[in-house]
Amino acid sequence: MTLAAQPQTVLTDEITTGADYEIVRRVIETISENYRDQPSLEALAASVGMTPTALQKLFTRWAGLSPKGFLQAVTLDHARRLLASDLPLLDTAYELGLSGPGRLHDLFVTHEALSPGEFKAKGEGLTLRYGFHVCPFGLALVMVTDRGLAGLAFCDPGGERDALADMQGRWPRATYLEDLAATAPYAARVFDPANWRADRPLKVVLIGTDFQVSVWNALLKIPMGKALAYSDLAREIGRPDAPRAVGAAVGANPISFVVPCHRAVGKTGALTGYHWGLTRKKAILGWEAGQLHPS
DNA sequence: ATGACATTCTTGT
DNA sequence: ACAAGAATGTCAT
């Protein structure tokens, strides 16, 4: 797959975006494995067979920030700074949402939980429409009900089957329909910051146990560019002794990215596990840093 | 730095 | 009902 035989000109936007992610993903992987050595742009470019300038351009277009800047964003130091910014943030940016049943964060999300009956039936009688869409982090599997967004998962090209199976395992009795027309608007809304507007709230449906839903609620309160330790989350929901259970609940979050599970980090600021791959967690964090400080 | 273990919730049998 | 596991945290080497 190395020869330059592909006719670049006929590739659609979507396909190039997917291919771009693959390159960027490998670069990010390299950066996060060797960030101590501060790999140079030249070395990074060589590792993916590109010229330094081409990689610089591609990476910056993707992340809104240079490989160098990304390297810094992924560093332990940076994650620690996110943590250092104290807890008060939890209630501040967020008073406005009190009027309605909903919660707000950067994406202007309103949510409702599924009724206990509906949940216990493991999705029985629920119709989930799904579709795969290209996004900045590879392929996104979007699942919606008539009440709003219910699931968001990631995969690499070729992994569609596994991703779908993973989601279907969560609600085995639900009916699944492929319906790109239904899911496309959600994909566009979620991954384009220009669409994060209060007058177009994103409706999501949280399907989980009480404990899980309370953890996901706490996650929704973390603003973009901030992070919280699992133990802080545990305190936030009033179970200071259950950081481990919180970790499990965070990992079970069916709507990744929208429910910002990537903003939960270890007590020390270390980036810990991620259901859809640690590399992707770093990619998302770096991408958010780029949205925050456009260069 | 490494490893054992404490602790809470979920899930499969 | 029970046992095992999980995207953790802490304390002892």
PDB file of C-alpha atoms (C1' of nucleotides) in Angstrom:
ATOM      1  CA  MET A   1       0.000   0.000   0.000  1.00  0.00           C
ATOM      2  CA  THR A   2       2.977   2.194  -0.398  1.00  0.00           C
ATOM      3  CA  LEU A   3       3.103   2.956  -4.093  1.00  0.00           C
ATOM      4  CA  ALA A   4       1.686   6.240  -5.244  1.00  0.00           C
ATOM      5  CA  ALA A   5      -0.607   4.533  -7.681  1.00  0.00           C
ATOM      6  CA  GLN A   6      -3.869   5.763  -6.239  1.00  0.00           C
ATOM      7  CA  PRO A   7      -5.581   8.451  -8.257  1.00  0.00           C
ATOM      8  CA  GLN A   8      -5.829  11.070  -5.549  1.00  0.00           C
ATOM      9  CA  THR A   9      -8.206  13.162  -7.557  1.00  0.00           C
ATOM     10  CA  VAL A  10     -11.187  10.843  -7.432  1.00  0.00           C
ATOM     11  CA  LEU A  11     -11.146  10.292  -3.712  1.00  0.00           C
ATOM     12  CA  THR A  12     -14.109  11.910  -2.088  1.00  0.00           C
ATOM     13  CA  ASP A  13     -13.819  14.174   0.888  1.00  0.00           C
ATOM     14  CA  GLU A  14     -15.107  11.475   3.141  1.00  0.00           C
ATOM     15  CA  ILE A  15     -12.633   8.873   2.040  1.00  0.00           C
ATOM     16  CA  THR A  16      -9.665  11.171   2.361  1.00  0.00           C
ATOM     17  CA  THR A  17     -10.833  12.116   5.818  1.00  0.00           C
ATOM     18  CA  GLY A  18     -10.846   8.465   6.793  1.00  0.00           C
ATOM     19  CA  ALA A  19      -7.420   7.889   5.320  1.00  0.00           C
ATOM     20  CA  ASP A  20      -6.160  11.009   7.026  1.00  0.00           C
ATOM     21  CA  TYR A  21      -7.217   9.698  10.361  1.00  0.00           C
ATOM     22  CA  GLU A  22      -5.214   6.537   9.780  1.00  0.00           C
ATOM     23  CA  ILE A  23      -2.069   8.599   9.170  1.00  0.00           C
ATOM     24  CA  VAL A  24      -2.790  10.916  12.042  1.00  0.00           C
ATOM     25  CA  ARG A  25      -3.583   7.993  14.294  1.00  0.00           C
ATOM     26  CA  ARG A  26      -0.177   6.440  13.641  1.00  0.00           C
ATOM     27  CA  VAL A  27       1.551   9.730  14.261  1.00  0.00           C
ATOM     28  CA  ILE A  28      -0.316  10.200  17.526  1.00  0.00           C
ATOM     29  CA  GLU A  29       0.595   6.699  18.541  1.00  0.00           C
ATOM     30  CA  THR A  30       4.229   7.426  17.877  1.00  0.00           C
ATOM     31  CA  ILE A  31       4.054  10.693  19.752  1.00  0.00           C
ATOM     32  CA  SER A  32       2.417   9.215  22.807  1.00  0.00           C
ATOM     33  CA  GLU A  33       4.824   6.315  22.968  1.00  0.00           C
ATOM     34  CA  ASN A  34       7.894   8.497  22.631  1.00  0.00           C
ATOM     35  CA  TYR A  35       6.798  11.837  23.971  1.00  0.00           C
ATOM     36  CA  ARG A  36       9.700  11.846  26.350  1.00  0.00           C
ATOM     37  CA  ASP A  37      12.092  12.083  23.423  1.00  0.00           C
ATOM     38  CA  GLN A  38      10.264  15.016  21.864  1.00  0.00           C
ATOM     39  CA  PRO A  39      10.320  13.455  18.403  1.00  0.00           C
ATOM     40  CA  SER A  40      10.995  15.988  15.697  1.00  0.00           C
ATOM     41  CA  LEU A  41       8.582  16.745  12.914  1.00  0.00           C
ATOM     42  CA  GLU A  42      11.088  15.280  10.520  1.00  0.00           C
ATOM     43  CA  ALA A  43      11.263  11.981  12.361  1.00  0.00           C
ATOM     44  CA  LEU A  44       7.499  11.765  12.607  1.00  0.00           C
ATOM     45  CA  ALA A  45       7.086  12.442   8.932  1.00  0.00           C
ATOM     46  CA  ALA A  46       9.620   9.787   8.053  1.00  0.00           C
ATOM     47  CA  SER A  47       7.786   7.219  10.152  1.00  0.00           C
ATOM     48  CA  VAL A  48       4.671   7.545   8.011  1.00  0.00           C
ATOM     49  CA  GLY A  49       6.454   8.141   4.742  1.00  0.00           C
ATOM     50  CA  MET A  50       5.563  11.766   4.273  1.00  0.00           C
ATOM     51  CA  THR A  51       7.508  14.938   3.867  1.00  0.00           C
ATOM     52  CA  PRO A  52       7.654  17.161   6.936  1.00  0.00           C
ATOM     53  CA  THR A  53       5.652  19.924   5.312  1.00  0.00           C
ATOM     54  CA  ALA A  54       2.914  17.601   4.094  1.00  0.00           C
ATOM     55  CA  LEU A  55       2.526  16.060   7.507  1.00  0.00           C
ATOM     56  CA  GLN A  56       2.557  19.440   9.197  1.00  0.00           C
ATOM     57  CA  LYS A  57      -0.257  20.593   6.938  1.00  0.00           C
ATOM     58  CA  LEU A  58      -2.313  17.450   7.250  1.00  0.00           C
ATOM     59  CA  PHE A  59      -1.969  17.224  10.992  1.00  0.00           C
ATOM     60  CA  THR A  60      -2.749  20.868  11.561  1.00  0.00           C
ATOM     61  CA  ARG A  61      -5.798  20.741   9.357  1.00  0.00           C
ATOM     62  CA  TRP A  62      -7.050  17.737  11.277  1.00  0.00           C
ATOM     63  CA  ALA A  63      -6.373  18.833  14.825  1.00  0.00           C
ATOM     64  CA  GLY A  64      -6.234  22.591  14.516  1.00  0.00           C
ATOM     65  CA  LEU A  65      -2.861  22.389  16.121  1.00  0.00           C
ATOM     66  CA  SER A  66       0.597  21.385  15.056  1.00  0.00           C
ATOM     67  CA  PRO A  67       2.215  18.053  15.885  1.00  0.00           C
ATOM     68  CA  LYS A  68       4.444  19.953  18.264  1.00  0.00           C
ATOM     69  CA  GLY A  69       1.486  21.499  19.999  1.00  0.00           C
ATOM     70  CA  PHE A  70      -0.250  18.169  20.135  1.00  0.00           C
ATOM     71  CA  LEU A  71       2.785  16.605  21.698  1.00  0.00           C
ATOM     72  CA  GLN A  72       2.540  19.111  24.482  1.00  0.00           C
ATOM     73  CA  ALA A  73      -1.180  18.561  24.878  1.00  0.00           C
ATOM     74  CA  VAL A  74      -0.647  14.869  25.401  1.00  0.00           C
ATOM     75  CA  THR A  75       2.098  15.293  27.914  1.00  0.00           C
ATOM     76  CA  LEU A  76       1.462  14.354  31.508  1.00  0.00           C
ATOM     77  CA  ASP A  77       2.064  17.916  32.476  1.00  0.00           C
ATOM     78  CA  HIS A  78      -0.880  19.123  30.491  1.00  0.00           C
ATOM     79  CA  ALA A  79      -3.332  16.616  31.877  1.00  0.00           C
ATOM     80  CA  ARG A  80      -2.174  17.605  35.328  1.00  0.00           C
ATOM     81  CA  ARG A  81      -2.941  21.222  34.565  1.00  0.00           C
ATOM     82  CA  LEU A  82      -6.450  20.274  33.560  1.00  0.00           C
ATOM     83  CA  LEU A  83      -6.860  18.577  36.897  1.00  0.00           C
ATOM     84  CA  ALA A  84      -5.267  21.360  38.870  1.00  0.00           C
ATOM     85  CA  SER A  85      -8.036  23.741  37.926  1.00  0.00           C
ATOM     86  CA  ASP A  86     -10.000  22.691  40.983  1.00  0.00           C
ATOM     87  CA  LEU A  87     -13.527  21.499  41.438  1.00  0.00           C
ATOM     88  CA  PRO A  88     -15.538  24.749  41.577  1.00  0.00           C
ATOM     89  CA  LEU A  89     -15.961  24.446  37.836  1.00  0.00           C
ATOM     90  CA  LEU A  90     -18.472  21.728  38.447  1.00  0.00           C
ATOM     91  CA  ASP A  91     -21.286  24.037  39.390  1.00  0.00           C
ATOM     92  CA  THR A  92     -20.356  27.270  37.687  1.00  0.00           C
ATOM     93  CA  ALA A  93     -20.796  26.861  33.965  1.00  0.00           C
ATOM     94  CA  TYR A  94     -23.941  25.054  34.631  1.00  0.00           C
ATOM     95  CA  GLU A  95     -26.460  26.934  36.701  1.00  0.00           C
ATOM     96  CA  LEU A  96     -28.405  27.921  33.604  1.00  0.00           C
ATOM     97  CA  GLY A  97     -29.539  24.388  32.972  1.00  0.00           C
ATOM     98  CA  LEU A  98     -31.513  24.210  36.164  1.00  0.00           C
ATOM     99  CA  SER A  99     -34.702  25.472  34.601  1.00  0.00           C
ATOM    100  CA  GLY A 100     -35.351  22.467  32.458  1.00  0.00           C
ATOM    101  CA  PRO A 101     -34.989  18.758  32.948  1.00  0.00           C
ATOM    102  CA  GLY A 102     -31.833  18.947  30.920  1.00  0.00           C
ATOM    103  CA  ARG A 103     -28.161  19.375  31.423  1.00  0.00           C
ATOM    104  CA  LEU A 104     -25.856  21.640  29.506  1.00  0.00           C
ATOM    105  CA  HIS A 105     -22.297  21.373  28.450  1.00  0.00           C
ATOM    106  CA  ASP A 106     -20.331  22.490  25.428  1.00  0.00           C
ATOM    107  CA  LEU A 107     -22.520  20.539  23.104  1.00  0.00           C
ATOM    108  CA  PHE A 108     -25.737  21.855  24.642  1.00  0.00           C
ATOM    109  CA  VAL A 109     -27.098  18.501  25.476  1.00  0.00           C
ATOM    110  CA  THR A 110     -30.474  17.783  26.941  1.00  0.00           C
ATOM    111  CA  HIS A 111     -30.975  14.288  28.148  1.00  0.00           C
ATOM    112  CA  GLU A 112     -33.553  11.998  29.528  1.00  0.00           C
ATOM    113  CA  ALA A 113     -33.167   8.558  30.959  1.00  0.00           C
ATOM    114  CA  LEU A 114     -35.077   5.590  29.760  1.00  0.00           C
ATOM    115  CA  SER A 115     -37.813   4.417  32.075  1.00  0.00           C
ATOM    116  CA  PRO A 116     -36.777   1.572  34.355  1.00  0.00           C
ATOM    117  CA  GLY A 117     -39.182  -0.736  32.618  1.00  0.00           C
ATOM    118  CA  GLU A 118     -37.726  -0.006  29.243  1.00  0.00           C
ATOM    119  CA  PHE A 119     -34.252  -0.524  30.555  1.00  0.00           C
ATOM    120  CA  LYS A 120     -34.938  -3.798  32.288  1.00  0.00           C
ATOM    121  CA  ALA A 121     -36.351  -5.188  29.096  1.00  0.00           C
ATOM    122  CA  LYS A 122     -32.862  -4.838  27.612  1.00  0.00           C
ATOM    123  CA  GLY A 123     -34.168  -2.673  24.855  1.00  0.00           C
ATOM    124  CA  GLU A 124     -37.235  -4.764  24.118  1.00  0.00           C
ATOM    125  CA  GLY A 125     -39.564  -2.839  21.874  1.00  0.00           C
ATOM    126  CA  LEU A 126     -36.956  -0.188  21.246  1.00  0.00           C
ATOM    127  CA  THR A 127     -36.051   0.624  17.672  1.00  0.00           C
ATOM    128  CA  LEU A 128     -32.509   1.808  17.107  1.00  0.00           C
ATOM    129  CA  ARG A 129     -31.528   3.307  13.796  1.00  0.00           C
ATOM    130  CA  TYR A 130     -27.836   3.241  13.096  1.00  0.00           C
ATOM    131  CA  GLY A 131     -25.299   4.370  10.569  1.00  0.00           C
ATOM    132  CA  PHE A 132     -21.553   4.721  10.146  1.00  0.00           C
ATOM    133  CA  HIS A 133     -20.144   8.145   9.449  1.00  0.00           C
ATOM    134  CA  VAL A 134     -16.686   9.498   8.885  1.00  0.00           C
ATOM    135  CA  CYS A 135     -15.502  11.697  11.707  1.00  0.00           C
ATOM    136  CA  PRO A 136     -12.229  13.212  12.868  1.00  0.00           C
ATOM    137  CA  PHE A 137     -11.496  10.092  14.906  1.00  0.00           C
ATOM    138  CA  GLY A 138     -12.071   7.428  12.324  1.00  0.00           C
ATOM    139  CA  LEU A 139     -15.499   5.940  11.774  1.00  0.00           C
ATOM    140  CA  ALA A 140     -18.340   6.813  14.096  1.00  0.00           C
ATOM    141  CA  LEU A 141     -21.233   4.456  14.687  1.00  0.00           C
ATOM    142  CA  VAL A 142     -24.253   6.595  15.468  1.00  0.00           C
ATOM    143  CA  MET A 143     -27.430   5.132  16.944  1.00  0.00           C
ATOM    144  CA  VAL A 144     -30.641   7.054  17.456  1.00  0.00           C
ATOM    145  CA  THR A 145     -34.137   6.490  18.750  1.00  0.00           C
ATOM    146  CA  ASP A 146     -37.096   8.717  18.014  1.00  0.00           C
ATOM    147  CA  ARG A 147     -36.283  10.464  21.281  1.00  0.00           C
ATOM    148  CA  GLY A 148     -32.695  11.315  20.501  1.00  0.00           C
ATOM    149  CA  LEU A 149     -29.157  10.072  20.315  1.00  0.00           C
ATOM    150  CA  ALA A 150     -28.705   6.793  22.142  1.00  0.00           C
ATOM    151  CA  GLY A 151     -25.297   5.523  21.137  1.00  0.00           C
ATOM    152  CA  LEU A 152     -21.998   6.666  19.687  1.00  0.00           C
ATOM    153  CA  ALA A 153     -19.069   4.361  19.140  1.00  0.00           C
ATOM    154  CA  PHE A 154     -15.824   4.497  17.203  1.00  0.00           C
ATOM    155  CA  CYS A 155     -14.058   2.051  14.983  1.00  0.00           C
ATOM    156  CA  ASP A 156     -11.435   1.872  12.296  1.00  0.00           C
ATOM    157  CA  PRO A 157     -12.367   1.072   8.715  1.00  0.00           C
ATOM    158  CA  GLY A 158     -13.010  -2.662   8.590  1.00  0.00           C
ATOM    159  CA  GLY A 159     -14.084  -2.828  12.212  1.00  0.00           C
ATOM    160  CA  GLU A 160     -17.702  -1.932  11.570  1.00  0.00           C
ATOM    161  CA  ARG A 161     -18.999  -5.389  12.375  1.00  0.00           C
ATOM    162  CA  ASP A 162     -17.297  -5.529  15.741  1.00  0.00           C
ATOM    163  CA  ALA A 163     -18.425  -2.065  16.711  1.00  0.00           C
ATOM    164  CA  LEU A 164     -22.011  -2.827  15.824  1.00  0.00           C
ATOM    165  CA  ALA A 165     -21.871  -6.127  17.694  1.00  0.00           C
ATOM    166  CA  ASP A 166     -20.475  -4.358  20.743  1.00  0.00           C
ATOM    167  CA  MET A 167     -23.370  -1.938  20.794  1.00  0.00           C
ATOM    168  CA  GLN A 168     -25.992  -4.579  20.057  1.00  0.00           C
ATOM    169  CA  GLY A 169     -24.718  -6.543  23.032  1.00  0.00           C
ATOM    170  CA  ARG A 170     -25.800  -3.718  25.290  1.00  0.00           C
ATOM    171  CA  TRP A 171     -29.446  -3.885  24.287  1.00  0.00           C
ATOM    172  CA  PRO A 172     -29.893  -7.382  22.907  1.00  0.00           C
ATOM    173  CA  ARG A 173     -33.644  -7.245  22.487  1.00  0.00           C
ATOM    174  CA  ALA A 174     -33.830  -4.001  20.547  1.00  0.00           C
ATOM    175  CA  THR A 175     -34.586  -3.825  16.867  1.00  0.00           C
ATOM    176  CA  TYR A 176     -31.773  -2.492  14.702  1.00  0.00           C
ATOM    177  CA  LEU A 177     -32.254  -0.737  11.387  1.00  0.00           C
ATOM    178  CA  GLU A 178     -29.566   0.756   9.227  1.00  0.00           C
ATOM    179  CA  ASP A 179     -30.742   4.256   8.426  1.00  0.00           C
ATOM    180  CA  LEU A 180     -28.077   6.701   7.308  1.00  0.00           C
ATOM    181  CA  ALA A 181     -30.616   9.406   6.644  1.00  0.00           C
ATOM    182  CA  ALA A 182     -31.703   9.355  10.267  1.00  0.00           C
ATOM    183  CA  THR A 183     -28.218   9.316  11.760  1.00  0.00           C
ATOM    184  CA  ALA A 184     -26.386  11.700   9.431  1.00  0.00           C
ATOM    185  CA  PRO A 185     -27.779  14.900  11.005  1.00  0.00           C
ATOM    186  CA  TYR A 186     -26.584  13.744  14.402  1.00  0.00           C
ATOM    187  CA  ALA A 187     -23.102  13.005  13.126  1.00  0.00           C
ATOM    188  CA  ALA A 188     -22.927  16.459  11.593  1.00  0.00           C
ATOM    189  CA  ARG A 189     -24.223  18.100  14.731  1.00  0.00           C
ATOM    190  CA  VAL A 190     -21.844  16.348  17.083  1.00  0.00           C
ATOM    191  CA  PHE A 191     -18.546  16.638  15.267  1.00  0.00           C
ATOM    192  CA  ASP A 192     -18.784  20.186  13.948  1.00  0.00           C
ATOM    193  CA  PRO A 193     -18.197  22.764  16.685  1.00  0.00           C
ATOM    194  CA  ALA A 194     -19.927  25.336  14.524  1.00  0.00           C
ATOM    195  CA  ASN A 195     -23.152  23.470  15.240  1.00  0.00           C
ATOM    196  CA  TRP A 196     -22.781  23.474  19.007  1.00  0.00           C
ATOM    197  CA  ARG A 197     -25.478  26.014  19.610  1.00  0.00           C
ATOM    198  CA  ALA A 198     -27.989  26.492  22.367  1.00  0.00           C
ATOM    199  CA  ASP A 199     -30.787  27.077  19.917  1.00  0.00           C
ATOM    200  CA  ARG A 200     -30.199  23.641  18.477  1.00  0.00           C
ATOM    201  CA  PRO A 201     -29.918  21.426  21.548  1.00  0.00           C
ATOM    202  CA  LEU A 202     -28.770  17.886  21.109  1.00  0.00           C
ATOM    203  CA  LYS A 203     -31.148  15.374  22.553  1.00  0.00           C
ATOM    204  CA  VAL A 204     -29.627  12.258  24.004  1.00  0.00           C
ATOM    205  CA  VAL A 205     -31.173   9.258  25.681  1.00  0.00           C
ATOM    206  CA  LEU A 206     -29.209   7.749  28.522  1.00  0.00           C
ATOM    207  CA  ILE A 207     -29.809   4.037  28.791  1.00  0.00           C
ATOM    208  CA  GLY A 208     -28.258   2.476  31.872  1.00  0.00           C
ATOM    209  CA  THR A 209     -28.610   1.669  35.542  1.00  0.00           C
ATOM    210  CA  ASP A 210     -29.243   4.439  38.064  1.00  0.00           C
ATOM    211  CA  PHE A 211     -25.654   4.392  39.159  1.00  0.00           C
ATOM    212  CA  GLN A 212     -24.365   4.604  35.608  1.00  0.00           C
ATOM    213  CA  VAL A 213     -26.693   7.438  34.692  1.00  0.00           C
ATOM    214  CA  SER A 214     -25.562   9.447  37.707  1.00  0.00           C
ATOM    215  CA  VAL A 215     -21.944   8.973  36.693  1.00  0.00           C
ATOM    216  CA  TRP A 216     -22.691  10.020  33.117  1.00  0.00           C
ATOM    217  CA  ASN A 217     -24.480  13.086  34.429  1.00  0.00           C
ATOM    218  CA  ALA A 218     -21.390  14.061  36.345  1.00  0.00           C
ATOM    219  CA  LEU A 219     -19.318  13.613  33.195  1.00  0.00           C
ATOM    220  CA  LEU A 220     -21.619  15.927  31.269  1.00  0.00           C
ATOM    221  CA  LYS A 221     -20.776  18.680  33.719  1.00  0.00           C
ATOM    222  CA  ILE A 222     -17.097  18.665  32.862  1.00  0.00           C
ATOM    223  CA  PRO A 223     -16.477  21.490  30.402  1.00  0.00           C
ATOM    224  CA  MET A 224     -14.299  21.089  27.368  1.00  0.00           C
ATOM    225  CA  GLY A 225     -10.641  21.427  28.177  1.00  0.00           C
ATOM    226  CA  LYS A 226     -11.045  20.221  31.734  1.00  0.00           C
ATOM    227  CA  ALA A 227     -10.599  16.802  33.240  1.00  0.00           C
ATOM    228  CA  LEU A 228     -11.556  15.064  36.427  1.00  0.00           C
ATOM    229  CA  ALA A 229     -10.043  12.117  38.259  1.00  0.00           C
ATOM    230  CA  TYR A 230     -12.179   9.047  38.790  1.00  0.00           C
ATOM    231  CA  SER A 231     -12.004   9.652  42.505  1.00  0.00           C
ATOM    232  CA  ASP A 232     -13.292  13.215  42.038  1.00  0.00           C
ATOM    233  CA  LEU A 233     -16.204  11.881  40.052  1.00  0.00           C
ATOM    234  CA  ALA A 234     -16.935   9.439  42.831  1.00  0.00           C
ATOM    235  CA  ARG A 235     -17.075  12.296  45.299  1.00  0.00           C
ATOM    236  CA  GLU A 236     -19.239  14.308  42.969  1.00  0.00           C
ATOM    237  CA  ILE A 237     -21.985  11.715  42.910  1.00  0.00           C
ATOM    238  CA  GLY A 238     -21.829  11.221  46.648  1.00  0.00           C
ATOM    239  CA  ARG A 239     -20.002   7.880  46.696  1.00  0.00           C
ATOM    240  CA  PRO A 240     -16.493   8.891  47.610  1.00  0.00           C
ATOM    241  CA  ASP A 241     -15.535   5.289  48.269  1.00  0.00           C
ATOM    242  CA  ALA A 242     -16.429   3.952  44.880  1.00  0.00           C
ATOM    243  CA  PRO A 243     -13.854   5.261  42.419  1.00  0.00           C
ATOM    244  CA  ARG A 244     -13.409   1.862  40.928  1.00  0.00           C
ATOM    245  CA  ALA A 245     -17.088   1.359  40.289  1.00  0.00           C
ATOM    246  CA  VAL A 246     -17.088   4.813  38.729  1.00  0.00           C
ATOM    247  CA  GLY A 247     -14.359   3.708  36.375  1.00  0.00           C
ATOM    248  CA  ALA A 248     -16.444   0.759  35.311  1.00  0.00           C
ATOM    249  CA  ALA A 249     -19.480   2.971  34.765  1.00  0.00           C
ATOM    250  CA  VAL A 250     -17.506   5.494  32.769  1.00  0.00           C
ATOM    251  CA  GLY A 251     -16.274   2.667  30.601  1.00  0.00           C
ATOM    252  CA  ALA A 252     -19.815   1.465  30.024  1.00  0.00           C
ATOM    253  CA  ASN A 253     -20.902   4.821  28.623  1.00  0.00           C
ATOM    254  CA  PRO A 254     -22.690   4.102  25.344  1.00  0.00           C
ATOM    255  CA  ILE A 255     -22.434   7.632  23.953  1.00  0.00           C
ATOM    256  CA  SER A 256     -18.736   8.282  23.851  1.00  0.00           C
ATOM    257  CA  PHE A 257     -17.520  11.751  22.969  1.00  0.00           C
ATOM    258  CA  VAL A 258     -20.903  13.355  23.675  1.00  0.00           C
ATOM    259  CA  VAL A 259     -20.767  12.081  27.219  1.00  0.00           C
ATOM    260  CA  PRO A 260     -17.145  13.086  27.661  1.00  0.00           C
ATOM    261  CA  CYS A 261     -15.735   9.910  29.069  1.00  0.00           C
ATOM    262  CA  HIS A 262     -12.373  10.941  27.667  1.00  0.00           C
ATOM    263  CA  ARG A 263     -12.227  13.718  30.278  1.00  0.00           C
ATOM    264  CA  ALA A 264     -11.878  11.241  33.100  1.00  0.00           C
ATOM    265  CA  VAL A 265      -8.261  10.598  33.931  1.00  0.00           C
ATOM    266  CA  GLY A 266      -6.245   8.992  36.655  1.00  0.00           C
ATOM    267  CA  LYS A 267      -5.594  10.785  39.909  1.00  0.00           C
ATOM    268  CA  THR A 268      -2.076  11.644  38.761  1.00  0.00           C
ATOM    269  CA  GLY A 269      -3.192  13.009  35.423  1.00  0.00           C
ATOM    270  CA  ALA A 270      -2.117   9.886  33.596  1.00  0.00           C
ATOM    271  CA  LEU A 271      -4.364   8.953  30.703  1.00  0.00           C
ATOM    272  CA  THR A 272      -5.803   5.573  31.530  1.00  0.00           C
ATOM    273  CA  GLY A 273      -7.923   3.164  29.608  1.00  0.00           C
ATOM    274  CA  TYR A 274     -10.456   3.788  26.884  1.00  0.00           C
ATOM    275  CA  HIS A 275     -12.930   1.344  25.476  1.00  0.00           C
ATOM    276  CA  TRP A 276     -12.301   2.441  21.923  1.00  0.00           C
ATOM    277  CA  GLY A 277      -8.535   2.589  22.242  1.00  0.00           C
ATOM    278  CA  LEU A 278      -6.233   4.739  24.279  1.00  0.00           C
ATOM    279  CA  THR A 279      -4.861   6.309  21.133  1.00  0.00           C
ATOM    280  CA  ARG A 280      -8.302   7.584  20.307  1.00  0.00           C
ATOM    281  CA  LYS A 281      -8.708   9.036  23.787  1.00  0.00           C
ATOM    282  CA  LYS A 282      -5.532  10.999  23.245  1.00  0.00           C
ATOM    283  CA  ALA A 283      -6.677  12.007  19.801  1.00  0.00           C
ATOM    284  CA  ILE A 284      -9.920  13.399  21.167  1.00  0.00           C
ATOM    285  CA  LEU A 285      -8.202  15.261  23.973  1.00  0.00           C
ATOM    286  CA  GLY A 286      -5.712  16.742  21.520  1.00  0.00           C
ATOM    287  CA  TRP A 287      -8.473  17.674  19.117  1.00  0.00           C
ATOM    288  CA  GLU A 288     -10.338  19.471  21.879  1.00  0.00           C
ATOM    289  CA  ALA A 289      -7.185  21.348  22.802  1.00  0.00           C
ATOM    290  CA  GLY A 290      -7.058  22.459  19.186  1.00  0.00           C
ATOM    291  CA  GLN A 291     -10.641  23.722  19.268  1.00  0.00           C
ATOM    292  CA  LEU A 292      -9.859  25.670  22.399  1.00  0.00           C
ATOM    293  CA  HIS A 293      -6.723  27.400  21.204  1.00  0.00           C
ATOM    294  CA  PRO A 294      -6.985  27.757  17.453  1.00  0.00           C
ATOM    295  CA  SER A 295      -3.572  28.712  16.242  1.00  0.00           C
TER     296      SER A 295
ATOM    297  C1'  DA B   1       8.818   1.848  40.052  1.00  0.00           C
ATOM    298  C1'  DT B   2       6.254  -2.419  41.185  1.00  0.00           C
ATOM    299  C1'  DG B   3       2.767  -5.123  43.417  1.00  0.00           C
ATOM    300  C1'  DA B   4      -0.712  -6.455  46.582  1.00  0.00           C
ATOM    301  C1'  DC B   5      -5.138  -5.354  48.286  1.00  0.00           C
ATOM    302  C1'  DA B   6      -9.053  -2.678  49.578  1.00  0.00           C
ATOM    303  C1'  DT B   7     -13.740  -1.425  47.902  1.00  0.00           C
ATOM    304  C1'  DT B   8     -18.041  -0.762  45.065  1.00  0.00           C
ATOM    305  C1'  DC B   9     -20.991  -1.783  41.384  1.00  0.00           C
ATOM    306  C1'  DT B  10     -22.224  -4.776  37.279  1.00  0.00           C
ATOM    307  C1'  DT B  11     -23.029  -8.976  35.025  1.00  0.00           C
ATOM    308  C1'  DG B  12     -23.165 -13.775  33.956  1.00  0.00           C
ATOM    309  C1'  DT B  13     -24.090 -18.262  36.038  1.00  0.00           C
TER     310       DT B  13
ATOM    311  C1'  DA C   1     -27.357 -15.699  45.417  1.00  0.00           C
ATOM    312  C1'  DC C   2     -22.510 -15.785  44.250  1.00  0.00           C
ATOM    313  C1'  DA C   3     -18.213 -14.998  42.023  1.00  0.00           C
ATOM    314  C1'  DA C   4     -15.361 -12.572  38.925  1.00  0.00           C
ATOM    315  C1'  DG C   5     -14.014  -8.438  36.782  1.00  0.00           C
ATOM    316  C1'  DA C   6     -13.401  -3.321  35.988  1.00  0.00           C
ATOM    317  C1'  DA C   7     -11.033   2.775  32.019  1.00  0.00           C
ATOM    318  C1'  DT C   8      -8.902   3.099  40.382  1.00  0.00           C
ATOM    319  C1'  DG C   9      -6.491   4.391  44.499  1.00  0.00           C
ATOM    320  C1'  DT C  10      -3.337   3.666  48.205  1.00  0.00           C
ATOM    321  C1'  DC C  11       0.115   1.837  50.829  1.00  0.00           C
ATOM    322  C1'  DA C  12       4.156  -1.082  51.437  1.00  0.00           C
ATOM    323  C1'  DT C  13       8.353  -2.558  49.576  1.00  0.00           C
TER     324       DT C  13
END
